[in-house]
mmCIF file of C-alpha atoms and ligand atoms in Angstrom:
data_model
loop_
_atom_site.group_PDB
_atom_site.id
_atom_site.type_symbol
_atom_site.label_atom_id
_atom_site.label_comp_id
_atom_site.label_asym_id
_atom_site.label_seq_id
_atom_site.Cartn_x
_atom_site.Cartn_y
_atom_site.Cartn_z
ATOM 1 C CA UNK A 359 14.170 -3.164 14.201
ATOM 2 C CA UNK A 360 16.239 -0.113 15.593
ATOM 3 C CA UNK A 361 16.501 2.680 13.399
ATOM 4 C CA UNK A 362 16.319 5.290 16.142
ATOM 5 C CA UNK A 363 20.112 6.071 15.347
ATOM 6 C CA UNK A 364 19.427 7.076 11.985
ATOM 7 C CA UNK A 365 17.219 9.908 13.030
ATOM 8 C CA UNK A 366 14.192 10.908 11.430
ATOM 9 C CA UNK A 367 14.763 13.967 9.387
ATOM 10 C CA UNK A 368 15.292 14.244 5.935
ATOM 11 C CA UNK A 369 18.612 15.082 4.178
ATOM 12 C CA UNK A 370 20.369 14.276 7.670
ATOM 13 C CA UNK A 371 24.119 15.002 7.277
ATOM 14 C CA UNK A 372 25.776 11.450 7.166
ATOM 15 C CA UNK A 373 22.697 9.387 6.633
ATOM 16 C CA UNK A 374 22.586 6.960 3.487
ATOM 17 C CA UNK A 375 19.619 6.945 0.810
ATOM 18 C CA UNK A 376 18.466 3.396 2.030
ATOM 19 C CA UNK A 377 18.842 5.168 6.119
ATOM 20 C CA UNK A 378 16.634 8.141 5.090
ATOM 21 C CA UNK A 379 14.246 5.742 3.646
ATOM 22 C CA UNK A 380 14.105 3.291 6.697
ATOM 23 C CA UNK A 381 13.728 6.407 9.071
ATOM 24 C CA UNK A 382 10.653 7.335 7.198
ATOM 25 C CA UNK A 383 9.766 3.791 7.399
ATOM 26 C CA UNK A 384 9.794 4.048 11.517
ATOM 27 C CA UNK A 385 7.355 6.753 11.175
ATOM 28 C CA UNK A 386 5.106 5.107 8.868
ATOM 29 C CA UNK A 387 4.871 2.220 10.984
ATOM 30 C CA UNK A 388 3.836 4.423 14.090
ATOM 31 C CA UNK A 389 1.301 5.835 11.792
ATOM 32 C CA UNK A 390 -0.078 2.098 11.012
ATOM 33 C CA UNK A 391 -0.151 0.697 14.768
ATOM 34 C CA UNK A 392 -2.194 4.347 15.324
ATOM 35 C CA UNK A 393 -4.775 3.065 12.537
ATOM 36 C CA UNK A 394 -5.061 -0.316 13.879
ATOM 37 C CA UNK A 395 -5.193 0.611 17.397
ATOM 38 C CA UNK A 396 -8.132 2.900 16.092
ATOM 39 C CA UNK A 397 -9.595 0.102 14.330
ATOM 40 C CA UNK A 398 -9.730 -2.117 17.308
ATOM 41 C CA UNK A 399 -11.964 0.372 19.258
ATOM 42 C CA UNK A 400 -14.414 1.300 16.099
ATOM 43 C CA UNK A 401 -17.693 0.408 16.596
ATOM 44 C CA UNK A 402 -20.852 -0.521 14.057
ATOM 45 C CA UNK A 403 -21.612 2.593 13.533
ATOM 46 C CA UNK A 404 -18.634 5.348 13.133
ATOM 47 C CA UNK A 405 -18.664 8.202 14.552
ATOM 48 C CA UNK A 406 -18.214 12.041 13.369
ATOM 49 C CA UNK A 407 -14.659 11.493 15.236
ATOM 50 C CA UNK A 408 -13.649 8.496 13.460
ATOM 51 C CA UNK A 409 -14.199 10.157 10.348
ATOM 52 C CA UNK A 410 -11.804 13.039 11.374
ATOM 53 C CA UNK A 411 -9.362 10.599 12.355
ATOM 54 C CA UNK A 412 -9.671 8.246 9.088
ATOM 55 C CA UNK A 413 -9.428 11.742 6.947
ATOM 56 C CA UNK A 414 -5.841 12.543 8.499
ATOM 57 C CA UNK A 415 -4.510 8.730 7.884
ATOM 58 C CA UNK A 416 -5.850 9.219 4.525
ATOM 59 C CA UNK A 417 -3.633 12.386 4.637
ATOM 60 C CA UNK A 418 -0.683 11.205 6.108
ATOM 61 C CA UNK A 419 -0.758 8.030 3.480
ATOM 62 C CA UNK A 420 -1.382 10.054 0.653
ATOM 63 C CA UNK A 421 0.961 12.557 1.665
ATOM 64 C CA UNK A 422 4.082 11.214 3.492
ATOM 65 C CA UNK A 423 3.929 7.167 3.129
ATOM 66 C CA UNK A 424 2.925 7.954 -1.130
ATOM 67 C CA UNK A 425 4.032 11.155 -2.227
ATOM 68 C CA UNK A 426 7.314 11.877 -0.256
ATOM 69 C CA UNK A 427 8.743 8.776 0.490
ATOM 70 C CA UNK A 428 7.377 5.955 -2.557
ATOM 71 C CA UNK A 429 8.232 9.051 -5.027
ATOM 72 C CA UNK A 430 11.659 8.695 -3.348
ATOM 73 C CA UNK A 431 11.853 5.161 -3.924
ATOM 74 C CA UNK A 432 9.867 5.144 -7.472
ATOM 75 C CA UNK A 433 11.583 8.378 -8.873
ATOM 76 C CA UNK A 434 15.103 7.689 -7.037
ATOM 77 C CA UNK A 435 16.130 4.786 -5.723
ATOM 78 C CA UNK A 436 14.654 2.508 -7.849
ATOM 79 C CA UNK A 437 15.428 4.047 -11.255
ATOM 80 C CA UNK A 438 19.335 4.003 -9.671
ATOM 81 C CA UNK A 439 19.582 0.746 -9.001
ATOM 82 C CA UNK A 440 17.459 0.089 -12.432
ATOM 83 C CA UNK A 441 20.563 1.457 -13.984
ATOM 84 C CA UNK A 442 22.932 -0.572 -12.406
ATOM 85 C CA UNK A 443 21.362 -3.412 -13.494
ATOM 86 C CA UNK A 444 18.513 -4.260 -11.522
ATOM 87 C CA UNK A 445 15.220 -5.685 -14.258
ATOM 88 C CA UNK A 446 12.658 -3.946 -13.666
ATOM 89 C CA UNK A 447 10.135 -6.155 -15.645
ATOM 90 C CA UNK A 448 10.120 -8.470 -12.726
ATOM 91 C CA UNK A 449 12.320 -9.240 -9.973
ATOM 92 C CA UNK A 450 11.762 -7.448 -6.523
ATOM 93 C CA UNK A 451 11.741 -3.742 -7.923
ATOM 94 C CA UNK A 452 8.287 -4.981 -9.883
ATOM 95 C CA UNK A 453 6.997 -6.396 -6.651
ATOM 96 C CA UNK A 454 7.976 -3.417 -4.882
ATOM 97 C CA UNK A 455 6.111 -0.651 -7.342
ATOM 98 C CA UNK A 456 2.658 -3.283 -7.795
ATOM 99 C CA UNK A 457 2.527 -3.373 -3.746
ATOM 100 C CA UNK A 458 3.175 0.932 -4.124
ATOM 101 C CA UNK A 459 -0.065 0.425 -6.144
ATOM 102 C CA UNK A 460 -2.009 -1.810 -4.474
ATOM 103 C CA UNK A 461 -1.734 0.652 -1.205
ATOM 104 C CA UNK A 462 -2.956 3.216 -2.964
ATOM 105 C CA UNK A 463 -6.083 1.168 -3.922
ATOM 106 C CA UNK A 464 -6.020 0.476 -0.065
ATOM 107 C CA UNK A 465 -5.964 4.170 0.782
ATOM 108 C CA UNK A 466 -8.728 5.323 -1.970
ATOM 109 C CA UNK A 467 -11.117 2.873 -0.010
ATOM 110 C CA UNK A 468 -10.436 4.239 3.221
ATOM 111 C CA UNK A 469 -11.066 7.662 1.636
ATOM 112 C CA UNK A 470 -14.432 6.652 0.457
ATOM 113 C CA UNK A 471 -15.205 4.939 3.437
ATOM 114 C CA UNK A 472 -14.705 8.123 5.765
ATOM 115 C CA UNK A 473 -16.353 9.966 3.487
ATOM 116 C CA UNK A 474 -19.618 8.107 4.116
ATOM 117 C CA UNK A 475 -19.514 7.704 7.707
ATOM 118 C CA UNK A 476 -22.921 9.352 8.449
ATOM 119 C CA UNK A 477 -24.283 8.425 5.414
ATOM 120 C CA UNK A 478 -23.596 5.374 4.217
ATOM 121 C CA UNK A 479 -24.278 2.243 6.278
ATOM 122 C CA UNK A 480 -21.475 -0.069 4.848
ATOM 123 C CA UNK A 481 -18.410 3.165 5.669
ATOM 124 C CA UNK A 482 -17.074 1.579 9.033
ATOM 125 C CA UNK A 483 -16.761 -2.287 7.077
ATOM 126 C CA UNK A 484 -15.463 -0.602 4.015
ATOM 127 C CA UNK A 485 -12.917 1.222 6.273
ATOM 128 C CA UNK A 486 -12.457 -1.688 8.258
ATOM 129 C CA UNK A 487 -11.299 -4.198 4.987
ATOM 130 C CA UNK A 488 -9.739 -1.250 3.108
ATOM 131 C CA UNK A 489 -7.205 -0.368 6.214
ATOM 132 C CA UNK A 490 -6.562 -3.633 7.513
ATOM 133 C CA UNK A 491 -5.624 -4.615 3.930
ATOM 134 C CA UNK A 492 -3.649 -1.528 3.885
ATOM 135 C CA UNK A 493 -1.654 -2.320 7.191
ATOM 136 C CA UNK A 494 -0.677 -5.877 6.294
ATOM 137 C CA UNK A 495 0.113 -5.137 2.633
ATOM 138 C CA UNK A 496 2.357 -2.328 4.084
ATOM 139 C CA UNK A 497 4.213 -3.796 7.042
ATOM 140 C CA UNK A 498 4.941 -6.914 4.667
ATOM 141 C CA UNK A 499 6.413 -4.385 2.126
ATOM 142 C CA UNK A 500 8.364 -2.501 4.597
ATOM 143 C CA UNK A 501 9.945 -5.278 6.299
ATOM 144 C CA UNK A 502 11.162 -6.800 2.945
ATOM 145 C CA UNK A 503 12.480 -3.656 1.447
ATOM 146 C CA UNK A 504 14.320 -3.111 4.811
ATOM 147 C CA UNK A 505 15.971 -6.516 4.818
ATOM 148 C CA UNK A 506 16.276 -7.558 1.163
ATOM 149 C CA UNK A 507 15.613 -4.588 -1.157
ATOM 150 C CA UNK A 508 17.956 -1.489 0.774
ATOM 151 C CA UNK A 509 21.315 -4.524 1.158
ATOM 152 C CA UNK A 510 21.186 -5.444 -2.472
ATOM 153 C CA UNK A 511 20.797 -2.018 -3.267
ATOM 154 C CA UNK A 512 23.475 -0.803 -0.869
ATOM 155 C CA UNK A 513 25.862 -3.566 -2.041
ATOM 156 C CA UNK A 514 25.345 -2.580 -5.824
ATOM 157 C CA UNK A 515 25.746 1.524 -5.331
ATOM 158 C CA UNK A 516 29.001 2.778 -5.565
ATOM 159 C CA UNK A 517 29.835 5.948 -2.987
ATOM 160 C CA UNK A 518 29.312 8.121 -5.902
ATOM 161 C CA UNK A 519 25.971 6.637 -6.213
ATOM 162 C CA UNK A 520 25.305 6.976 -2.871
ATOM 163 C CA UNK A 521 26.321 10.692 -2.950
ATOM 164 C CA UNK A 522 23.993 11.426 -5.997
ATOM 165 C CA UNK A 523 21.410 9.884 -4.584
ATOM 166 C CA UNK A 524 21.065 11.399 -1.119
ATOM 167 C CA UNK A 525 21.462 15.106 -3.269
ATOM 168 C CA UNK A 526 18.638 13.775 -5.144
ATOM 169 C CA UNK A 527 16.821 13.002 -2.187
ATOM 170 C CA UNK A 528 17.468 16.920 -0.530
ATOM 171 C CA UNK A 529 15.995 18.290 -4.053
ATOM 172 C CA UNK A 530 13.604 15.776 -4.290
ATOM 173 C CA UNK A 531 12.220 17.116 -0.433
ATOM 174 C CA UNK A 532 12.513 20.954 -1.346
ATOM 175 C CA UNK A 533 11.333 20.374 -5.059
ATOM 176 C CA UNK A 534 8.681 17.971 -5.329
ATOM 177 C CA UNK A 535 7.301 17.828 -1.502
ATOM 178 C CA UNK A 536 7.516 21.631 -0.677
ATOM 179 C CA UNK A 537 8.581 23.412 1.971
ATOM 180 C CA UNK A 538 6.664 22.724 5.366
ATOM 181 C CA UNK A 539 5.204 19.956 4.126
ATOM 182 C CA UNK A 540 7.625 17.588 6.463
ATOM 183 C CA UNK A 541 6.415 19.705 9.601
ATOM 184 C CA UNK A 542 2.959 19.479 8.882
ATOM 185 C CA UNK A 543 3.177 15.971 8.210
ATOM 186 C CA UNK A 544 4.965 15.185 11.361
ATOM 187 C CA UNK A 545 2.443 17.122 12.777
ATOM 188 C CA UNK A 546 -0.276 15.462 11.337
ATOM 189 C CA UNK A 547 1.577 11.907 13.033
ATOM 190 C CA UNK A 548 1.190 13.122 16.342
ATOM 191 C CA UNK A 549 -2.305 13.821 15.948
ATOM 192 C CA UNK A 550 -2.576 10.576 14.791
ATOM 193 C CA UNK A 551 -0.695 8.814 18.139
ATOM 194 C CA UNK A 552 -2.938 10.861 20.412
ATOM 195 C CA UNK A 553 -6.528 9.655 18.892
ATOM 196 C CA UNK A 554 -5.168 5.781 18.459
ATOM 197 C CA UNK A 555 -6.515 5.451 21.708
HETATM 198 FE FE1 FE2 B 39 8.038 0.955 -1.372
HETATM 199 FE FE1 FE2 B 40 9.422 1.829 1.889
#
């Protein structure tokens, strides 16, 4: 998948809503690769450095993947698709929503595991199980959105719908996410990539 031409910034001029979301997917996939590399080299007894890494993973996944990205999908794109006749009970939107929910449970598991490092002997196993579950879930989820759901949205939404959504994305970014959060998340991602190997 090459989405580099779409740029990596929210509200970038000319990017359609699904292009914005696909650019965010690329950043999320980078974080997932860093997470996987760290899991692969984690020993049976996770260290305080592991703990710091997984706490950053949790902050990134909650702040960027879930709040910023899944927030735009759930509150804006999927709602617009529903308004244009896509079913929300059953069908692809319902599957996407339930996968977001499943992802939240995995993130909680990673956070609990990280909190137990140094005291709970099962911490490493808990992190590994939940993080690998999340990797598998989210990579498949992103592939389905990129290859199936977003093309369906782009075929269905009118040019006016696309403009409305793009503006709503910009408002979401400033109101829900808050100024400076995007930059903080990009900084976190760099730290995760640096701490992966
Ligand atoms: Fe999603
Ligand atoms: Fe997504």
